[in-house]
Amino acid sequence: MNPIAYRKPGQFEETKYEKIHNVVFDSDADASVVVAREIADLIRRKQEEGKPAVLGLATGSSPIKVYDELVRMHREEGLSFKNVITFNLDEYYPMEPDNPNSYHYFMDQYLFNHIDIPRENIHIPDGTVPPEKITEYCMEYEKKIEEAGGIDFQLLGIGRSGHIGFNEPGSHINSRTRLITLAHITRVDAAPAFHGLENVPRKAITMGISTILKARRIVLLAWSKKKAPIIKRTVEGEISSDVPATYLQTHPNTTFVLDREAASKLTRIDTPWIVKDVEWTPHMTKKAVVWLSEKTGLPILKLTDKEYNQNYLSDLIATKGSAYDLNIDVFNRIQHTITGWPGGKPHADDTYRPERAEPARKRVIVFSPHPDDDVISMGGTLDRLIQQGHDVHVAYQVAGYSAVSDEEALKFLEVQMLTGHSSPLTDRLVQELQQKNRPQDSDELKKLKASIRRAEAIAALRYLGVPLNNIHFLDLPFYDAPEIHKRKISPLDVEIMFNIIDLIKPHQIFAAADFADPHGTHQLSFITLQKALERVKEKPYAKDLRVWLYRGAWDEFEIPEIDMTVPMSPDQVLRKRHAIFYHQSQKDIVLFRGDDMREFWMRAEERNKELARKFDKLGLAEYEAMEAFKRYYF
Ligand code: F6R
């Protein structure tokens, strides 16, 4: 069966809250292949009928793998696009087509340059139309779609604002192609590509909601946890102009294609006991009890049969016997995650501790994607590991130069000049920095910016007591791709990661598993580790190695996922803050902080305090702050 074959939403008990048909895949790569196949089938069917296939296309990160697969099918399977007519959803306004941030450029790069579509069949809203001609231009765009026979297949992404195309909140269901003003959150999401929010256009031309709804088939793609809240609202919420994507509920042939993370907040996945019988595994049990405690506001040990019965969990009670035993079991399991000894407590009984007591002195590698994630995300734990006498190494995976502002770089050059140490290089760099709108930093400037971050990382670790010899700057090459979306992991990246692990032969690895960072650097950094661990697996020291994942500045684990929690006292919180302060280039004028305008130390501190508050509310001991880790089995 075609896994995205249409099935009525809400048809089964399990999907009763869902108003849009959706399918969930293990990965965006698997899902994209299936979507590409549906498009290819349509193109071939139309070819047999001697008709054009009319596609509505989207840009952004979501459809990239679909386009990759279509290009592959063209190259390897002879899929021809000669009969294809395309209409893109949108384009920034104003925008030149040859600007690398334009959607014209994007489409050429990912699709059109690699297939045999006739150029005259391609339509993308023109970001150079003079303002007084826009209305007329937009009406023409609609007319061209109609003349082509209407859209057979419309591919969509979804913005965190709930936009489809660039139909931002407030858009009417009857809206047509027009000029719109971008929502703030949309501009924030686009800011990294434009090197700062101030460079993101404020307007765009977009197909309207009614234009989209006229398509005969619609497939919306959404990947990653970042999209989970908006997917839940769109699929399960009421139709509202506040979330324009909810208008898709009125379309009879729409499928949302999701990866596990994007689907993770749907009722049937997040709280499945509400809609179906579940198997009460230890994890599911813990998840349900924590959910019930949070929902009722009662500490775990005060939950009674009544709360379980009134909140869809009578089956859990029936399976486990009584609320009393169940509460104690889950309470203890969470309690056992808490430890002040993240490297294990020497000579203690470690039956219920997250880490082994032996060897008392462990070799540890903390992998930090950027030079600062270590202290931001696990500064308290790092501090403890060092103070408890472990041999702690910190390995920074990428150079991090792109997050250093020009002003910061200039400051260092000025110090050189003021102390009489300027050189021809200093002059060159000062000149370069004076050039506004340069497309790229030179390698020399990148090196200066990377060195600033190195010096900051060294200072922070000196403060915490890590010797210089234990600090490693890996400068993984994937980070150096000329454009962010062209970053790819190479064997060299994996080799570098493997070599450092093989050199140190650690008992513990700590690594970032925070995939919500704006440039995707954390995700690529983690994948290089995964690949390196595949090789490490064969080594004798692998059996003594435990890998712990931490989350970065953008996100935290849910309590049921956590395997180790390290509490911090108020003094330890201050030490952590102090360590983060050494990363001065990332203070005050952080270039890429997403839509959260707080500085990194504030976010980290509030997140750590929030976690402690959550533990307290569950009825566990009340700490000032906590850092959390999840075990990764390789
Ligand atoms: C792009 C478009 C937008 C994107 C949406 C998601 O042509 O119209 O609606 O689909 O902003 O963007 P990504 O895929 O980058 O998350």
XYZ file of C-alpha atoms and ligand atoms in Angstrom:
650
model
C 0.000 0.000 0.000
C 1.173 3.502 -0.711
C 1.917 4.763 2.813
C 0.516 8.174 2.067
C -2.597 6.909 0.340
C -5.486 9.003 1.488
C -7.475 7.927 4.529
C -10.108 9.995 6.304
C -8.861 11.936 9.333
C -10.462 10.803 12.565
C -11.593 7.588 10.886
C -10.104 5.491 13.671
C -10.454 5.931 17.421
C -6.748 6.653 17.663
C -7.004 9.669 15.368
C -10.287 11.024 16.685
C -8.778 14.411 17.560
C -7.142 14.749 14.168
C -8.772 16.812 11.478
C -6.090 16.355 8.842
C -4.834 13.051 7.499
C -1.173 12.545 8.418
C 1.522 9.904 8.193
C 4.587 9.628 10.378
C 7.979 8.366 9.187
C 11.133 7.433 11.085
C 13.132 10.066 9.249
C 12.675 12.959 6.861
C 14.848 11.099 4.338
C 12.480 8.087 4.200
C 9.467 10.361 4.014
C 10.934 12.519 1.248
C 11.537 9.498 -0.963
C 7.870 8.500 -0.665
C 6.672 12.020 -1.483
C 9.039 12.255 -4.462
C 7.681 8.945 -5.702
C 4.112 10.253 -5.565
C 5.182 13.286 -7.617
C 7.066 11.094 -10.117
C 4.017 8.804 -10.494
C 1.858 11.823 -11.258
C 4.345 13.124 -13.848
C 4.515 9.725 -15.576
C 0.736 9.256 -15.533
C 0.255 12.658 -17.134
C 2.924 11.811 -19.705
C 0.981 8.710 -20.702
C -2.142 10.842 -21.051
C -0.187 13.376 -23.113
C -0.984 16.098 -20.574
C 1.100 18.492 -18.478
C 1.623 17.826 -14.770
C 1.145 21.075 -12.856
C 3.113 21.279 -9.632
C 2.916 23.895 -6.885
C 6.334 24.077 -5.248
C 7.733 25.288 -1.953
C 11.180 26.410 -0.808
C 12.768 26.343 2.651
C 14.498 23.487 4.399
C 11.536 21.064 4.334
C 11.377 20.083 0.628
C 15.126 19.847 -0.045
C 15.314 16.061 0.215
C 12.237 15.665 -1.997
C 14.002 17.715 -4.672
C 17.210 15.699 -4.181
C 15.253 12.513 -4.820
C 13.515 13.927 -7.901
C 16.910 14.942 -9.297
C 18.216 11.448 -8.578
C 15.243 9.900 -10.383
C 15.866 12.183 -13.349
C 19.547 11.188 -13.505
C 19.290 7.521 -12.712
C 15.808 6.501 -13.796
C 15.287 8.837 -16.714
C 12.340 10.664 -15.138
C 11.636 13.502 -17.549
C 10.194 16.871 -16.542
C 9.436 17.975 -20.106
C 5.675 17.904 -19.416
C 5.960 19.616 -16.019
C 4.701 23.144 -15.326
C 5.581 24.626 -11.954
C 4.246 27.480 -9.840
C 6.194 28.447 -6.765
C 4.363 29.593 -3.682
C 6.256 32.730 -2.930
C 9.222 35.080 -3.159
C 10.561 37.749 -0.835
C 9.825 41.328 -1.816
C 11.809 43.195 -2.910
C 14.250 40.554 -4.115
C 16.547 40.156 -7.136
C 16.399 36.653 -8.654
C 20.197 36.252 -8.546
C 20.404 37.018 -4.818
C 21.482 33.763 -3.082
C 18.636 34.257 -0.597
C 16.002 34.510 -3.307
C 13.628 31.641 -3.922
C 14.540 31.841 -7.613
C 18.127 31.010 -6.703
C 16.990 28.287 -4.305
C 14.846 26.522 -6.907
C 17.580 26.625 -9.540
C 20.091 25.286 -7.121
C 18.037 22.435 -5.728
C 15.907 21.450 -8.681
C 15.623 23.337 -11.942
C 19.342 23.379 -12.865
C 19.466 19.593 -12.597
C 16.377 18.502 -14.552
C 15.048 18.895 -18.097
C 12.102 21.180 -17.357
C 11.603 23.786 -20.115
C 12.469 27.195 -18.634
C 9.217 28.725 -19.912
C 7.271 26.235 -17.770
C 8.731 27.647 -14.549
C 6.808 30.318 -12.633
C 8.060 31.974 -9.466
C 6.606 35.240 -8.121
C 8.819 38.101 -9.270
C 10.348 40.089 -6.421
C 11.348 42.942 -8.748
C 7.889 44.061 -9.932
C 7.442 47.788 -9.203
C 5.027 48.443 -6.297
C 2.317 50.000 -8.476
C 2.227 46.900 -10.715
C 2.032 44.274 -7.960
C -1.760 43.862 -7.838
C -1.962 43.404 -11.581
C 1.033 41.057 -11.503
C -0.587 38.898 -8.815
C -3.841 38.627 -10.784
C -1.805 37.514 -13.796
C -0.100 34.831 -11.667
C -3.499 33.430 -10.670
C -4.629 33.531 -14.297
C -1.580 31.590 -15.430
C -2.326 28.852 -12.897
C -5.883 28.604 -14.209
C -4.712 28.573 -17.828
C -2.369 25.704 -17.014
C -5.420 23.762 -15.821
C -4.962 24.331 -12.081
C -2.455 22.719 -9.730
C -2.429 18.914 -9.666
C -0.053 18.547 -6.740
C 0.861 21.237 -4.209
C 3.904 20.751 -1.986
C 3.901 22.785 1.235
C 6.046 23.463 4.277
C 4.697 25.106 7.414
C 6.134 28.039 9.319
C 6.190 28.184 13.092
C 3.666 31.032 12.754
C 1.310 28.545 11.106
C 1.842 30.043 7.674
C 1.576 28.105 4.447
C 3.217 29.857 1.549
C 3.722 33.195 3.238
C 0.088 33.442 4.338
C 0.760 34.717 7.814
C -1.728 34.748 10.735
C -4.708 36.923 9.835
C -4.869 35.648 6.251
C -8.389 35.020 4.981
C -9.509 31.708 3.569
C -10.482 33.517 0.361
C -7.123 35.268 -0.031
C -5.414 35.123 -3.400
C -1.903 35.829 -4.646
C -0.813 39.145 -3.098
C 1.871 41.149 -1.326
C 1.979 40.409 2.409
C 3.973 41.490 5.481
C 6.033 38.739 7.075
C 5.379 37.765 10.703
C 8.182 38.466 13.165
C 8.791 34.781 13.922
C 9.121 34.060 10.181
C 11.773 36.771 9.851
C 13.572 35.416 12.924
C 13.673 31.944 11.363
C 15.082 33.433 8.149
C 17.629 35.633 9.962
C 20.587 33.200 9.963
C 20.497 32.885 6.166
C 20.389 36.667 5.829
C 23.138 37.196 8.435
C 20.899 39.079 10.832
C 17.262 39.980 11.339
C 17.751 43.500 10.021
C 18.598 42.132 6.549
C 15.483 39.968 6.205
C 12.911 41.543 3.857
C 9.702 42.617 5.558
C 7.425 41.616 2.718
C 6.810 38.822 0.252
C 4.550 37.924 -2.631
C 2.639 34.747 -1.895
C -0.073 32.611 -3.426
C -3.220 33.015 -1.331
C -5.003 30.449 0.802
C -7.734 30.009 -1.805
C -5.073 29.550 -4.502
C -3.538 26.735 -2.462
C -6.869 25.136 -1.565
C -7.769 24.844 -5.248
C -4.976 22.296 -5.757
C -6.299 18.792 -6.378
C -3.785 17.192 -4.022
C -1.811 18.808 -1.186
C 1.113 17.349 0.729
C 2.582 19.317 3.620
C 6.012 18.385 4.971
C 7.183 19.048 8.518
C 10.367 17.879 10.200
C 11.863 18.285 13.657
C 10.673 19.091 17.119
C 10.605 22.763 16.265
C 7.468 22.126 14.212
C 5.712 19.858 16.758
C 3.586 22.550 18.512
C 2.306 24.096 15.268
C 1.572 20.663 13.794
C -0.542 19.800 16.821
C -2.478 23.080 16.602
C -3.005 22.672 12.867
C -4.081 19.047 12.944
C -6.114 19.040 16.169
C -7.140 22.680 16.716
C -10.122 24.617 15.402
C -9.957 26.344 12.032
C -8.752 29.868 12.635
C -7.036 32.665 10.761
C -4.575 32.727 13.693
C -3.134 29.522 12.225
C -3.681 29.772 8.461
C -2.565 26.161 7.950
C -5.768 25.059 9.733
C -7.651 26.046 6.560
C -6.232 22.833 5.129
C -8.804 21.028 7.311
C -11.360 22.065 4.688
C -9.420 20.438 1.837
C -10.548 16.930 0.920
C -7.214 15.551 -0.277
C -4.439 16.785 1.999
C -1.805 14.667 3.735
C 0.703 15.900 6.297
C 3.954 13.959 6.006
C 5.814 14.148 9.301
C 8.895 12.772 10.957
C 8.580 11.407 14.504
C 9.710 14.636 16.109
C 7.258 16.863 14.236
C 4.451 14.444 15.124
C 5.529 14.129 18.750
C 2.875 16.447 20.198
C -0.120 14.819 18.505
C -2.420 13.296 21.124
C -2.017 9.761 19.837
C 1.763 10.036 20.217
C 2.205 12.375 23.185
C -0.548 10.985 25.443
C -1.652 7.838 23.622
C -3.605 6.495 26.627
C -6.251 9.141 25.876
C -7.118 7.557 22.535
C -6.129 3.884 22.658
C -5.010 0.931 24.746
C -1.308 1.138 25.353
C 1.303 -1.328 26.453
C 2.475 -0.217 29.904
C 6.235 -0.447 29.419
C 8.362 1.146 32.168
C 8.880 4.222 29.983
C 5.188 4.606 29.097
C 4.253 4.199 32.757
C 6.704 6.885 33.830
C 5.461 9.187 31.087
C 1.826 8.743 32.131
C 2.483 9.279 35.845
C 4.551 12.416 35.245
C 1.853 13.694 32.901
C -0.856 13.060 35.487
C 1.121 14.766 38.220
C 1.728 17.812 36.010
C -1.882 17.887 34.852
C -3.436 17.664 38.304
C -0.751 19.746 40.028
C -0.358 16.982 42.637
C 3.021 15.521 43.641
C 3.430 11.913 42.482
C 3.043 10.428 45.941
C -0.299 12.206 46.439
C -1.961 10.803 43.307
C -4.838 8.483 44.123
C -6.989 6.048 42.160
C -9.439 8.907 41.695
C -6.999 11.041 39.643
C -5.951 8.012 37.595
C -9.565 7.044 36.917
C -10.670 10.544 36.027
C -7.826 11.089 33.582
C -7.925 8.171 31.145
C -5.539 6.073 33.265
C -7.859 3.511 34.880
C -6.238 0.868 32.667
C -2.838 1.704 34.150
C -4.182 1.257 37.676
C -5.884 -1.990 36.658
C -2.590 -3.265 35.236
C -0.374 -2.180 38.123
C -2.681 -2.980 41.037
C -2.802 0.222 43.051
C -1.878 3.884 42.835
C 0.260 3.459 45.953
C 2.708 0.916 44.447
C 2.705 2.617 41.093
C 3.498 6.027 42.589
C 6.364 4.694 44.657
C 7.842 2.815 41.728
C 7.853 5.859 39.431
C 8.930 8.214 42.213
C 11.946 6.011 42.980
C 12.911 5.674 39.371
C 12.995 9.451 38.969
C 14.727 9.869 42.316
C 17.480 7.507 41.172
C 18.338 9.758 38.236
C 19.496 12.483 40.649
C 23.182 12.466 41.514
C 25.811 14.928 42.634
C 28.405 12.500 41.225
C 28.061 12.625 37.435
C 31.256 10.602 37.039
C 30.044 7.985 39.545
C 30.544 7.985 43.327
C 33.762 6.132 44.177
C 33.386 3.149 46.492
C 29.610 3.617 46.804
C 26.921 1.048 46.040
C 26.012 2.008 42.479
C 23.032 -0.331 41.967
C 20.615 2.574 41.649
C 23.026 5.264 40.527
C 23.135 6.491 36.939
C 26.936 6.054 36.747
C 29.333 3.296 37.820
C 31.481 3.759 40.911
C 34.552 2.274 39.193
C 36.971 3.330 37.918
C 36.962 6.071 40.515
C 38.895 8.379 38.187
C 37.361 8.344 34.753
C 38.593 9.676 31.454
C 35.899 11.963 30.105
C 35.370 13.770 26.816
C 32.868 16.568 26.672
C 32.021 17.261 23.036
C 30.806 20.788 22.554
C 29.503 21.708 19.071
C 30.444 25.401 19.397
C 33.004 26.836 21.769
C 30.518 27.635 24.567
C 27.894 24.847 24.502
C 29.907 22.974 27.118
C 29.516 25.611 29.801
C 26.074 26.816 28.700
C 24.545 23.378 28.716
C 26.492 21.415 31.283
C 28.716 23.944 33.079
C 27.556 22.725 36.503
C 28.245 19.080 35.674
C 31.583 19.916 34.055
C 32.572 21.770 37.201
C 31.707 18.761 39.352
C 33.517 16.299 37.111
C 36.683 18.399 37.362
C 36.367 18.942 41.103
C 35.739 15.251 41.659
C 39.115 14.511 40.096
C 38.239 13.023 36.704
C 40.523 13.440 33.714
C 38.235 15.784 31.790
C 38.884 16.702 28.151
C 36.781 19.194 26.249
C 36.637 18.932 22.460
C 35.087 21.781 20.494
C 33.689 20.434 17.269
C 33.384 23.538 15.082
C 35.264 26.816 14.973
C 32.189 28.991 15.557
C 33.487 32.049 13.693
C 30.170 32.890 12.082
C 28.705 33.975 15.423
C 31.397 36.609 16.082
C 30.300 40.102 15.081
C 32.445 42.471 13.028
C 32.515 44.910 15.952
C 34.005 42.229 18.168
C 36.680 41.414 15.587
C 37.492 45.098 15.143
C 37.978 45.469 18.895
C 40.791 42.906 18.833
C 42.437 44.536 15.825
C 42.279 47.879 17.587
C 44.054 46.399 20.595
C 46.845 45.345 18.242
C 47.021 48.830 16.771
C 46.922 50.596 20.122
C 49.727 48.436 21.508
C 51.856 49.065 18.417
C 51.570 45.506 17.156
C 49.681 46.108 13.969
C 50.903 44.351 10.838
C 49.923 44.341 7.150
C 47.403 41.633 8.129
C 45.825 43.946 10.710
C 45.411 46.630 8.030
C 43.897 44.170 5.576
C 41.397 42.937 8.114
C 40.416 46.440 9.216
C 39.823 47.325 5.572
C 37.743 44.213 5.036
C 35.619 44.988 8.072
C 34.900 48.454 6.731
C 33.354 46.962 3.588
C 29.625 46.841 4.167
C 27.543 44.034 2.611
C 30.486 41.773 1.820
C 29.151 38.384 0.767
C 31.586 36.313 2.870
C 34.352 36.795 5.412
C 37.842 36.043 4.065
C 39.669 33.041 5.490
C 41.937 35.399 7.413
C 38.963 37.100 9.026
C 37.341 33.772 9.847
C 40.590 32.759 11.518
C 40.621 35.901 13.641
C 37.002 35.325 14.668
C 37.673 31.648 15.414
C 40.691 32.632 17.526
C 38.544 34.991 19.576
C 36.241 32.106 20.399
C 39.166 29.792 21.144
C 40.664 32.259 23.600
C 37.292 32.630 25.311
C 36.845 28.864 25.589
C 40.331 28.484 27.038
C 39.638 31.227 29.584
C 36.359 29.623 30.676
C 38.007 26.224 31.099
C 40.991 27.729 32.911
C 38.486 29.175 35.371
C 36.947 25.719 35.868
C 40.372 24.071 36.130
C 40.792 22.183 32.828
C 44.485 22.021 31.826
C 45.394 23.416 28.405
C 46.487 19.990 27.166
C 42.968 18.695 27.711
C 41.364 21.309 25.450
C 40.905 20.270 21.818
C 39.720 22.355 18.892
C 38.618 19.926 16.212
C 37.511 22.497 13.574
C 35.365 19.919 11.789
C 35.442 20.787 8.071
C 31.661 20.501 7.476
C 31.317 23.908 9.151
C 33.327 25.592 6.381
C 30.855 25.039 3.524
C 30.322 28.303 1.614
C 26.590 28.289 2.383
C 24.878 26.975 5.472
C 22.466 24.687 3.643
C 25.356 23.115 1.718
C 26.976 21.688 4.818
C 27.585 17.966 4.522
C 29.471 15.515 6.691
C 32.552 14.049 5.024
C 34.677 11.035 6.006
C 37.258 13.512 7.302
C 34.785 14.886 9.882
C 34.170 11.363 11.144
C 37.881 10.525 11.098
C 38.682 13.520 13.287
C 35.995 12.534 15.790
C 37.104 8.924 15.824
C 40.761 9.878 16.326
C 40.144 11.937 19.414
C 37.983 9.244 20.988
C 40.550 6.596 20.107
C 43.344 8.707 21.578
C 41.652 9.322 24.916
C 39.743 6.024 25.229
C 37.159 7.619 27.474
C 34.877 6.040 30.056
C 32.366 8.791 29.508
C 31.413 10.975 26.577
C 29.060 13.906 26.949
C 27.600 15.233 23.710
C 25.009 17.763 22.587
C 21.782 16.377 21.249
C 20.019 19.647 20.745
C 18.705 19.855 17.258
C 16.827 23.106 17.550
C 19.867 25.345 17.010
C 19.329 27.796 14.159
C 22.011 26.528 11.734
C 21.680 22.792 12.337
C 25.303 22.652 13.509
C 24.372 20.607 16.553
C 22.638 18.015 14.454
C 25.601 17.602 12.112
C 27.984 17.544 15.075
C 25.956 14.753 16.621
C 25.779 12.742 13.419
C 29.592 12.875 13.126
C 29.759 11.472 16.646
C 27.258 8.727 15.823
C 29.319 7.734 12.812
C 32.555 7.789 14.788
C 30.966 5.621 17.483
C 30.140 3.034 14.834
C 33.905 2.578 14.489
C 34.600 2.878 18.210
C 32.196 -0.015 18.799
C 34.834 -2.421 17.484
C 37.444 -1.291 20.014
C 38.023 -3.058 23.344
C 37.541 0.137 25.389
C 34.014 0.575 23.928
C 32.516 -1.769 26.527
C 33.586 0.621 29.295
C 32.279 3.687 27.507
C 28.993 5.368 28.371
C 27.626 8.185 26.266
C 25.490 10.901 27.851
C 23.526 13.415 25.851
C 22.789 16.950 26.928
C 20.563 19.564 25.392
C 21.849 22.955 24.300
C 20.618 26.469 24.862
C 17.382 25.985 22.970
C 15.647 23.045 24.498
C 15.402 20.633 27.460
C 14.600 16.937 27.774
C 11.171 15.945 29.036
C 11.400 14.457 32.546
C 10.496 10.871 31.542
C 13.386 10.882 29.045
C 16.028 11.875 31.596
C 18.478 9.239 32.881
C 20.761 11.459 34.968
C 19.992 14.735 36.729
C 22.771 16.761 38.311
C 21.590 19.281 40.916
C 23.296 22.612 41.521
C 23.464 24.745 44.648
C 23.053 28.546 44.360
C 26.861 28.903 44.498
C 27.335 26.379 41.718
C 24.811 28.263 39.603
C 26.932 31.385 40.019
C 30.115 29.535 39.051
C 28.400 28.275 35.926
C 27.224 31.795 35.094
C 30.760 33.076 35.584
C 32.151 30.428 33.210
C 29.615 31.414 30.536
C 30.609 35.078 30.937
C 34.061 34.275 29.544
C 32.391 33.828 26.171
C 32.201 37.565 25.774
C 31.778 37.602 22.004
C 28.492 35.800 22.574
C 27.208 38.262 25.158
C 24.861 41.191 24.556
C 25.003 41.186 20.766
C 24.412 37.538 20.096
C 23.983 37.162 16.357
C 21.937 33.998 16.283
C 19.782 33.738 19.309
C 16.608 32.795 17.473
C 13.362 34.339 18.695
C 14.473 34.235 22.295
C 16.120 37.570 23.071
C 17.633 36.500 26.391
C 21.372 36.029 26.594
C 22.648 32.464 26.726
C 23.530 32.518 30.440
C 20.007 33.690 31.272
C 18.414 31.002 29.163
C 20.649 28.322 30.635
C 19.999 29.470 34.171
C 16.260 29.764 33.740
C 16.104 26.390 32.079
C 18.112 24.744 34.856
C 15.922 26.415 37.495
C 12.767 25.446 35.667
C 13.843 21.814 35.654
C 14.477 21.974 39.408
C 11.007 23.504 39.871
C 9.470 20.647 37.882
C 11.209 18.037 40.060
C 10.047 19.906 43.132
C 6.436 19.913 41.881
C 6.603 16.164 41.314
C 7.402 15.950 45.018
C 11.131 15.292 44.759
C 13.773 17.271 46.669
C 13.861 21.002 45.981
C 17.137 22.148 44.449
C 18.191 25.541 43.111
C 18.819 24.269 39.572
C 19.491 21.060 37.655
C 21.180 19.830 34.490
C 19.811 16.788 32.702
C 21.264 13.961 30.610
C 19.942 11.072 28.616
C 21.924 7.912 28.061
C 22.729 7.093 24.454
C 23.267 3.463 23.525
C 25.547 2.964 20.539
C 8.385 28.432 1.292
C 7.197 28.765 2.048
C 7.117 28.628 3.530
C 7.918 27.475 4.099
C 7.817 27.476 5.615
C 8.664 26.385 6.233
O 8.176 28.557 -0.093
O 6.262 29.177 1.462
O 5.774 28.478 3.894
O 7.434 26.285 3.562
O 8.256 28.702 6.110
O 10.011 26.639 6.029
P 11.106 25.520 6.350
O 10.829 24.397 5.428
O 12.430 26.178 6.040
O 10.927 25.164 7.780
